[in-house]
Each structure stands twice: as C-alpha cells, then as structure tokens.
Short mmCIF file of C-alpha atoms in Angstrom, two decimals:
data_model
loop_
_atom_site.label_atom_id
_atom_site.label_comp_id
_atom_site.label_asym_id
_atom_site.label_seq_id
_atom_site.Cartn_x
_atom_site.Cartn_y
_atom_site.Cartn_z
CA UNK L 20 81.36 44.04 60.38
CA UNK L 21 78.97 41.73 62.27
CA UNK L 22 75.67 42.98 63.66
CA UNK L 23 75.82 43.53 67.41
CA UNK L 24 73.63 41.29 69.59
CA UNK L 25 72.61 42.91 72.88
CA UNK L 26 70.64 41.55 75.83
CA UNK L 27 68.84 43.07 78.78
CA UNK L 28 70.31 40.74 81.42
CA UNK L 29 73.66 39.09 82.04
CA UNK L 30 71.82 35.79 82.60
CA UNK L 31 71.09 35.66 78.86
CA UNK L 32 74.80 35.38 78.00
CA UNK L 33 76.07 31.79 77.90
CA UNK L 34 79.73 30.86 77.43
CA UNK L 35 80.45 30.79 73.68
CA UNK L 36 80.96 27.46 71.97
CA UNK L 37 83.70 28.96 69.80
CA UNK L 38 86.34 31.42 71.06
CA UNK L 39 85.94 33.53 67.92
CA UNK L 40 82.16 33.90 68.22
CA UNK L 41 81.05 37.50 68.89
CA UNK L 42 79.70 37.90 72.41
CA UNK L 43 76.45 39.59 73.28
CA UNK L 44 76.60 43.00 74.91
CA UNK L 45 74.76 43.41 78.21
CA UNK L 46 72.66 46.56 78.57
CA UNK L 47 72.46 47.56 82.26
CA UNK L 48 68.96 47.62 83.81
CA UNK L 49 67.23 51.02 84.01
CA UNK L 50 66.93 50.96 87.81
CA UNK L 51 69.23 53.63 89.19
CA UNK L 52 70.71 54.37 85.78
CA UNK L 53 70.05 57.73 84.09
CA UNK L 54 68.51 57.79 80.65
CA UNK L 55 71.50 59.52 79.06
CA UNK L 56 73.75 56.64 80.17
CA UNK L 57 71.48 54.14 78.43
CA UNK L 58 71.51 56.30 75.32
CA UNK L 59 75.31 56.36 75.39
CA UNK L 60 75.47 52.55 75.65
CA UNK L 61 73.48 51.97 72.50
CA UNK L 62 75.12 54.89 70.73
CA UNK L 63 78.52 53.26 71.18
CA UNK L 64 77.26 49.94 69.79
CA UNK L 65 75.75 51.68 66.78
CA UNK L 66 78.98 53.57 66.11
CA UNK L 67 81.02 50.37 66.21
CA UNK L 68 78.71 47.86 64.54
CA UNK L 69 76.17 49.85 62.55
CA UNK L 70 73.13 47.81 63.64
CA UNK L 71 72.04 46.37 67.00
CA UNK L 72 69.62 43.52 67.68
CA UNK L 73 68.40 43.68 71.30
CA UNK L 74 66.84 40.48 72.69
CA UNK L 75 64.35 41.26 75.47
CA UNK L 76 62.26 38.44 77.03
CA UNK L 77 58.56 39.12 77.43
CA UNK L 78 59.01 38.26 81.11
CA UNK L 79 61.36 41.23 81.64
CA UNK L 80 60.03 44.11 83.77
CA UNK L 81 57.95 46.66 81.89
CA UNK L 82 60.49 49.34 82.80
CA UNK L 83 63.11 47.55 80.70
CA UNK L 84 60.97 47.67 77.56
CA UNK L 85 60.00 51.29 78.18
CA UNK L 86 63.65 52.27 78.51
CA UNK L 87 64.56 50.53 75.25
CA UNK L 88 61.76 52.28 73.37
CA UNK L 89 62.74 55.62 74.90
CA UNK L 90 66.39 55.20 73.91
CA UNK L 91 65.50 54.23 70.37
CA UNK L 92 63.20 57.23 70.05
CA UNK L 93 65.80 59.65 71.38
CA UNK L 94 68.42 58.30 68.99
CA UNK L 95 65.89 58.51 66.15
CA UNK L 96 67.53 55.39 64.79
CA UNK L 97 66.01 52.73 62.56
CA UNK L 98 69.08 50.54 63.10
CA UNK L 99 67.96 49.13 66.48
CA UNK L 100 65.78 46.00 66.50
CA UNK L 101 63.88 45.02 69.66
CA UNK L 102 63.28 41.26 69.57
CA UNK L 103 60.85 39.89 72.14
CA UNK L 104 60.80 36.20 73.05
CA UNK L 105 58.48 34.26 75.35
CA UNK L 106 60.98 31.42 75.86
CA UNK L 107 61.91 30.67 79.49
CA UNK L 108 65.20 32.15 80.70
CA UNK L 109 67.48 29.24 79.76
CA UNK L 110 65.83 28.82 76.36
CA UNK L 111 66.17 32.56 75.73
CA UNK L 112 69.87 32.35 76.59
CA UNK L 113 70.30 29.53 74.06
CA UNK L 114 68.55 31.66 71.45
CA UNK L 115 70.92 34.57 72.13
CA UNK L 116 73.94 32.29 71.71
CA UNK L 117 72.61 31.03 68.39
CA UNK L 118 72.11 34.60 67.17
CA UNK L 119 75.68 35.39 68.16
CA UNK L 120 76.85 32.40 66.12
CA UNK L 121 74.90 33.61 63.09
CA UNK L 122 76.21 37.16 63.55
CA UNK L 123 79.62 35.86 62.50
CA UNK L 124 78.24 35.01 59.06
CA UNK L 125 77.25 37.38 56.27
CA UNK L 126 73.56 37.68 57.15
CA UNK L 127 72.08 41.14 56.87
CA UNK L 128 70.81 42.79 60.07
CA UNK L 129 67.18 42.38 58.99
CA UNK L 130 67.53 38.65 58.37
CA UNK L 131 69.36 38.18 61.66
CA UNK L 132 66.65 40.01 63.63
CA UNK L 133 63.77 38.09 62.05
CA UNK L 134 65.65 34.77 62.38
CA UNK L 135 65.03 34.81 66.14
CA UNK L 136 61.40 33.81 65.61
CA UNK L 137 62.47 30.97 63.34
CA UNK L 138 65.12 29.59 65.69
CA UNK L 139 62.70 29.54 68.62
CA UNK L 140 60.82 26.72 66.84
CA UNK L 141 63.81 24.43 67.26
CA UNK L 142 64.47 25.06 70.97
CA UNK L 143 62.77 22.60 73.32
CA UNK L 144 62.77 24.50 76.61
CA UNK L 145 61.34 23.14 79.85
CA UNK L 146 62.01 22.25 83.46
CA UNK L 147 61.45 19.66 86.16
CA UNK L 148 59.48 21.33 88.95
CA UNK L 149 58.79 20.37 92.52
CA UNK L 150 55.49 22.27 92.38
CA UNK L 151 53.24 23.79 89.73
CA UNK L 152 50.94 25.62 92.11
CA UNK L 153 52.34 29.02 91.05
CA UNK L 154 53.10 28.22 87.42
CA UNK L 155 51.09 30.62 85.23
CA UNK L 156 53.06 30.66 81.96
CA UNK L 157 52.12 27.12 80.92
CA UNK L 158 48.55 25.73 81.10
CA UNK L 159 48.13 23.69 84.30
CA UNK L 160 45.07 21.52 84.90
CA UNK L 161 43.24 21.31 88.22
CA UNK L 162 44.43 17.75 88.74
CA UNK L 163 48.07 18.79 88.38
CA UNK L 164 47.52 21.63 90.83
CA UNK L 165 46.14 19.19 93.39
CA UNK L 166 48.88 16.61 92.81
CA UNK L 167 51.56 19.24 93.31
CA UNK L 168 50.61 19.33 96.98
CA UNK L 169 51.50 15.66 97.41
CA UNK L 170 54.89 15.05 99.08
CA UNK L 171 57.61 14.22 96.57
CA UNK L 172 55.54 15.05 93.48
CA UNK L 173 57.65 16.24 90.55
CA UNK L 174 56.44 17.52 87.20
CA UNK L 175 58.21 17.73 83.84
CA UNK L 176 57.00 20.80 81.96
CA UNK L 177 57.75 21.75 78.36
CA UNK L 178 57.18 25.44 77.60
CA UNK L 179 57.94 25.31 73.89
CA UNK L 180 57.58 24.74 71.03
CA UNK L 181 54.38 22.99 72.26
CA UNK L 182 53.39 23.35 75.94
CA UNK L 183 53.09 20.02 77.73
CA UNK L 184 53.12 18.75 81.32
CA UNK L 185 53.59 15.24 82.72
CA UNK L 186 54.08 13.90 86.21
CA UNK L 187 57.50 12.35 86.72
CA UNK L 188 57.49 8.71 87.69
CA UNK L 189 53.87 7.81 86.97
CA UNK L 190 54.80 5.80 83.85
CA UNK L 191 52.25 7.60 81.70
CA UNK L 192 52.64 10.21 79.01
CA UNK L 193 56.14 11.37 78.06
CA UNK L 194 57.32 14.77 76.90
CA UNK L 195 57.26 15.14 73.13
CA UNK L 196 60.83 15.81 72.08
CA UNK L 197 62.67 16.86 68.95
CA UNK L 198 63.02 14.48 66.05
CA UNK L 199 66.35 15.92 65.01
CA UNK L 200 69.80 15.87 66.56
CA UNK L 201 70.15 18.20 69.54
CA UNK L 202 72.32 18.88 72.56
CA UNK L 203 70.93 19.26 76.08
CA UNK L 204 71.78 22.10 78.45
CA UNK L 205 70.86 21.94 82.16
CA UNK L 206 70.65 24.59 84.87
CA UNK L 207 70.09 23.22 88.38
CA UNK L 208 68.07 24.96 91.06
CA UNK L 209 67.17 23.64 94.51
CA UNK L 210 65.54 20.44 93.22
CA UNK L 211 67.70 17.33 93.54
CA UNK L 212 66.91 15.18 90.52
CA UNK L 213 68.74 13.70 87.55
CA UNK L 214 65.55 13.08 85.57
CA UNK L 215 66.54 15.18 82.51
CA UNK L 216 69.79 13.22 82.08
CA UNK L 217 68.32 9.80 82.82
CA UNK L 218 64.97 10.16 81.02
CA UNK L 219 65.26 12.84 78.32
CA UNK L 220 68.66 11.89 76.95
CA UNK L 221 67.72 8.33 75.89
CA UNK L 222 64.16 9.23 74.88
CA UNK L 223 65.21 12.22 72.78
CA UNK L 224 68.30 10.37 71.48
CA UNK L 225 70.67 13.12 72.54
CA UNK L 226 74.28 12.19 71.76
CA UNK L 227 77.29 13.31 73.75
CA UNK L 228 77.55 14.58 77.31
CA UNK L 229 74.95 16.84 78.91
CA UNK L 230 76.15 20.41 79.35
CA UNK L 231 75.44 22.35 82.55
CA UNK L 232 75.40 26.06 83.37
CA UNK L 233 74.34 28.30 86.21
CA UNK L 234 70.62 28.79 86.77
CA UNK L 235 69.46 32.20 85.46
CA UNK L 236 68.30 34.52 88.21
CA UNK L 237 64.94 34.98 86.46
CA UNK L 238 64.17 31.24 86.30
CA UNK L 239 62.51 30.83 89.74
CA UNK L 240 60.16 33.71 88.99
CA UNK L 241 59.37 32.43 85.50
CA UNK L 242 58.58 28.88 86.67
CA UNK L 243 56.96 29.90 89.95
CA UNK L 244 59.35 27.95 92.19
CA UNK L 245 63.02 27.69 93.04
CA UNK L 246 62.81 23.89 93.32
CA UNK L 247 63.55 23.15 89.69
CA UNK L 248 66.03 21.88 87.12
CA UNK L 249 65.71 23.83 83.87
CA UNK L 250 66.69 22.31 80.54
CA UNK L 251 66.87 23.25 76.86
CA UNK L 252 67.50 21.03 73.81
CA UNK L 253 68.78 22.90 70.77
CA UNK L 254 70.56 22.64 67.42
CA UNK L 255 74.28 22.90 68.21
CA UNK L 256 75.88 22.95 64.76
CA UNK L 257 76.51 26.49 63.43
CA UNK L 258 76.60 25.22 59.85
CA UNK L 259 73.13 23.66 60.20
CA UNK L 260 71.82 26.90 61.72
CA UNK L 261 73.30 28.81 58.82
CA UNK L 262 71.67 26.54 56.25
CA UNK L 263 68.37 26.61 58.13
CA UNK L 264 68.18 30.41 57.97
CA UNK L 265 69.54 30.52 54.41
CA UNK L 266 66.85 28.12 53.17
CA UNK L 267 64.05 30.61 53.91
CA UNK L 268 62.98 32.99 51.16
CA UNK L 269 64.06 36.57 51.81
CA UNK L 270 61.74 39.49 51.34
CA UNK L 271 62.09 43.25 51.61
CA UNK L 272 60.12 45.20 54.20
CA UNK L 273 57.77 47.61 52.44
CA UNK L 274 58.12 50.09 55.29
CA UNK L 275 61.81 50.33 56.26
CA UNK L 276 63.43 48.47 53.37
CA UNK L 277 65.19 45.88 55.55
CA UNK L 278 65.65 42.29 54.43
CA UNK L 279 63.55 39.81 56.38
CA UNK L 280 62.48 36.20 56.59
CA UNK L 281 59.09 35.15 57.88
CA UNK L 282 56.02 37.32 58.06
CA UNK L 283 57.17 40.38 60.02
CA UNK L 284 60.11 42.77 59.94
CA UNK L 285 62.45 42.44 62.89
CA UNK L 286 63.27 46.16 62.95
CA UNK L 287 60.01 48.04 62.39
CA UNK L 288 57.60 45.11 63.09
CA UNK L 289 55.67 45.84 59.89
CA UNK L 290 53.89 42.72 58.57
CA UNK L 291 54.84 41.43 55.16
CA UNK L 292 51.97 41.95 52.75
CA UNK L 293 51.46 41.18 49.10
CA UNK L 294 49.03 42.99 46.81
CA UNK L 295 47.66 39.72 45.44
CA UNK L 296 43.90 39.30 46.14
CA UNK L 297 42.82 36.44 48.34
CA UNK L 298 45.30 36.98 51.15
CA UNK L 299 48.18 34.95 49.69
CA UNK L 300 51.44 35.55 51.49
CA UNK L 301 52.31 36.49 55.02
CA UNK L 302 49.92 39.27 55.87
CA UNK L 303 46.60 37.81 54.77
CA UNK L 304 44.83 34.68 55.89
CA UNK L 305 47.69 32.80 57.55
CA UNK L 306 46.18 31.35 60.69
CA UNK L 307 43.01 33.41 60.66
CA UNK L 308 39.65 31.79 61.17
CA UNK L 309 38.16 30.72 57.90
CA UNK L 310 41.34 31.59 56.01
CA UNK L 311 42.99 29.74 53.21
CA UNK L 312 45.37 26.83 53.54
CA UNK L 313 48.70 28.16 54.85
CA UNK L 314 50.45 26.26 52.05
CA UNK L 315 48.82 28.67 49.59
CA UNK L 316 51.12 31.47 50.74
CA UNK L 317 54.70 32.21 49.87
CA UNK L 318 55.80 30.90 53.24
CA UNK L 319 54.19 28.24 55.37
CA UNK L 320 55.03 25.91 58.21
CA UNK L 321 55.35 22.16 57.94
CA UNK L 322 54.88 20.43 61.27
CA UNK L 323 55.06 16.76 62.20
CA UNK L 324 51.28 16.49 61.95
CA UNK L 325 51.14 18.02 58.49
CA UNK L 326 50.45 21.52 57.17
CA UNK L 327 48.12 23.68 59.18
CA UNK L 328 48.20 21.51 62.34
CA UNK L 329 50.38 23.67 64.53
CA UNK L 330 48.25 24.82 67.49
CA UNK L 331 50.33 27.99 67.81
CA UNK L 332 49.88 29.22 64.23
CA UNK L 333 47.29 31.78 65.27
CA UNK L 334 48.25 34.59 62.93
CA UNK L 335 51.06 36.69 61.55
CA UNK L 336 51.60 38.42 64.90
CA UNK L 337 52.39 35.13 66.61
CA UNK L 338 56.18 34.90 66.99
CA UNK L 339 55.92 31.13 66.69
CA UNK L 340 54.22 31.22 63.31
CA UNK L 341 57.54 30.63 61.59
CA UNK L 342 59.22 27.50 60.27
CA UNK L 343 60.29 26.81 56.71
CA UNK L 344 60.55 23.05 56.83
CA UNK L 345 59.89 19.84 58.70
CA UNK L 346 62.17 19.74 61.78
CA UNK L 347 62.14 15.94 61.62
CA UNK L 348 64.37 16.21 58.57
CA UNK L 349 67.30 17.14 60.82
CA UNK L 350 67.82 13.58 61.88
CA UNK L 351 70.99 11.78 62.90
CA UNK L 352 71.16 10.18 59.44
CA UNK L 353 73.21 13.15 58.31
CA UNK L 354 72.96 15.69 55.48
CA UNK L 355 72.54 15.00 51.82
CA UNK L 356 73.10 17.19 48.79
CA UNK L 357 70.32 19.38 47.50
CA UNK L 358 68.70 17.91 44.41
CA UNK L 359 68.26 20.63 41.77
CA UNK L 360 64.92 19.05 40.94
CA UNK L 361 63.67 20.14 44.37
CA UNK L 362 63.88 23.79 43.37
CA UNK L 363 61.23 25.41 41.22
CA UNK L 364 62.17 27.98 38.62
CA UNK L 365 59.53 30.65 38.84
CA UNK L 366 58.95 34.33 38.49
CA UNK L 367 60.54 35.91 41.61
CA UNK L 368 57.81 38.54 41.69
CA UNK L 369 55.19 35.88 42.27
CA UNK L 370 54.64 35.63 46.07
CA UNK L 371 53.96 31.93 45.60
CA UNK L 372 57.16 31.33 43.68
CA UNK L 373 58.58 29.29 46.56
CA UNK L 374 56.12 26.71 47.77
CA UNK L 375 57.08 24.86 50.98
CA UNK L 376 56.61 21.57 49.15
CA UNK L 377 59.35 22.59 46.70
CA UNK L 378 61.78 24.14 49.14
CA UNK L 379 64.72 22.03 50.34
CA UNK L 380 64.00 20.52 53.73
CA UNK L 381 66.58 20.94 56.51
CA UNK L 382 67.71 17.33 56.03
CA UNK L 383 68.79 18.40 52.54
CA UNK L 384 70.90 21.20 53.92
CA UNK L 385 74.57 20.62 53.44
CA UNK L 386 76.64 21.92 56.38
CA UNK L 387 79.22 22.85 53.77
CA UNK L 388 79.43 26.46 54.95
CA UNK L 389 81.84 26.39 57.89
CA UNK L 390 81.71 28.92 60.66
CA UNK L 391 84.08 31.77 59.80
CA UNK L 392 86.20 31.19 62.89
CA UNK L 393 86.59 27.50 62.09
CA UNK L 394 88.20 27.97 58.70
CA UNK L 395 90.65 30.74 59.38
CA UNK L 396 93.62 30.78 57.07
CA UNK L 397 96.59 33.11 56.80
CA UNK L 398 95.35 36.66 56.69
CA UNK L 399 91.74 35.68 57.39
CA UNK L 400 89.60 38.16 59.22
CA UNK L 401 88.36 37.22 62.69
CA UNK L 402 85.00 38.79 63.67
CA UNK L 403 85.45 41.27 66.42
CA UNK L 404 83.87 40.40 69.75
CA UNK L 405 81.86 42.73 71.87
CA UNK L 406 83.65 43.86 75.03
#
C-alpha cells in the first residue's frame, strides 16, 4: 500500500509521467470549509493508505498551516507528515510529482517524507521576469531594482538551489545550471519571451523537447509580477530518483521511531542526534559557527565547490542542508556499476560508519530498479491511485 501524497492546492498537481503513478490528493482550502470536513478528508486518506505526507509551501497562507496542525491534533495521529518547502510554485509542483513517483516504490513513509528535502537540491527553479521591483523572495540588488524600471528590461532569476539573478541580453553572467541530465518544464505568464528554450536548453545541455504546463495561480504573487515565464529543471528518471534516495543512510527517529534520511524526521521534525561527544552526526555542529568539518559526521553534503562550501548549509534546521553526493555525477555519460571497493565495512552503530567519501556517488547508481508500473507482468500489482 503506497503512502498517500497530499497537497494544499490543485496547482501543485502536475500531469503524471506514468499512467500508473499514484496521484496526489488535493486538500480543499480552509476558507469557507468547516473544520470537521477537513478532519474527514484526512481521516479517509489515513483509513485507505495508513500514512499521509502533506506538502505545504511556505508561501501558503498562514490559515492553511493552522488548519493542517489543527486537523492533525484532533486526529491525534502520528501518521501525518507536514512537509514545508520554500521552492517557487512550479518547482514545488515538480517536487510533489517526484514524491508521487517514489510513493510507488517500497520506501517507508518516514523515508518518503524526509526525501523531500533531499530532492529539492536537484530542482533548479526560476523564472524570467519583466520586473523585479516587487520580488522579495530572492535577494535583489539596488542596481537591479533601478534597471527593472527601464523599458524592455528582463531578468532571469534562479530561486534554488542557489539564488542568482542576471539581466537577460546584456551578455554578462549566466545562470548556474545543473551538471547532470535534466528535463525542463515551462509555465508561461503574460511575458512574451522564449529565453528559457533558446538560452537555458543549450547552456544546461537539456536533451529532448521542452515541456509546458499551465502557470500556477500562486506564481504571480510569489515572483511579484504576472509578467513572467516560470521554469524548473529536474531529474526525470524514476529509477535515478529511486537510487538517489536509496543511496542515503537510513536512521531511526529517537522520538517517534520512524525511518528517516537526512538530519530531521519528516513526521515529528525531531533532529537526529547521536550520543557521541564532539557533535558528530546530524544534530551537532553541522553548519554551526566554529563547528567541525561537515565531513566528520555520518552524513554530509558534497557540492561542486567541495565539502563545506554550500552557502545554504546553515544548520540542521535548514531544509536545504541535505545532499548525499555530488550532483555533477549524474552526467549524460550514463550509469556505471557500483564498485564493492567503494563501500566500507564498518560497525553500523558507529555514526561515522558511512563517510560521504566512501558512499557511492549518484553517477555510480544503476537505474536497474524499474518503476513498478513499467515492469508489470501477469498478475502484477498496480499501485492504487488517489481519486
């Protein structure tokens, strides 16, 4: 029985890439809806699927989050995970679709909930804007504010994984893109431009046609203007996503007992801590001022600039402080088999038993595990889809 993925807005549900992929359930907004109706919605999902992972963007109205917390408290259930993401609307929708893909596999609910923070590292979400004068979710310099008042000025803005802004057509700095194979998804607003297809596709070496979808209703508010074209580059292969999540060491939450990957439980939000002195592991010195090298812990991030160079690794509470391997390893050269020499045999009770330098990088991940709906044989079970 797959874990149910639920969202707080219909805009977060993209068409599935596979007809057998479970679809996300849409929880109606709290405006004009009684509390008991919201309780009944989640109660039905729990009765059918056992566990529910609710994806709620940080940009959602505060009333939405309050309603979710109220429903979970009334149900007195520890089987509901509230996953917050600060990705822009189109990037958040891509994340939801990836979670739905992974829900068709045999991942436990705890791993699936905590995988959202990992997958966000590999989604390059941005937009081409006609003005940045009202953009407050990405740092904007004074010069860019002034240039946005010039007629015909367009700006390419990357919200994540690393915020960046460039002016389109000035021949200067370019947006830093992924160094692994991705697909590009576009959502057009009122801005007439083909810059993502003509500039990003060749620069980011994106194969295949560019996909398009309707612009989420929350996008103009998130970006501060309706004159935009939103885009998101992402990992499209379900088998690669499966191997990416499987390559991360699993832990057990000391509070609720759920499985997890990363440094925080996706269900109870308790940080992962180890009793070892010196702050080794997830809950100690990772990202803190004056702390130890992140590679000293059981789980660390390897970024293109080397260990410890990610500007967003500000502590265990940061949802972007996750990433088991170098994303550049997912290149178009294709997968290779995992060398047994890459794996260290160590005491599993040692929190440093899996060092990032010894873990298989994503380029070593074999997409040998097909998606369940792509290898159906006679009598095979098809994951049930949400209504």
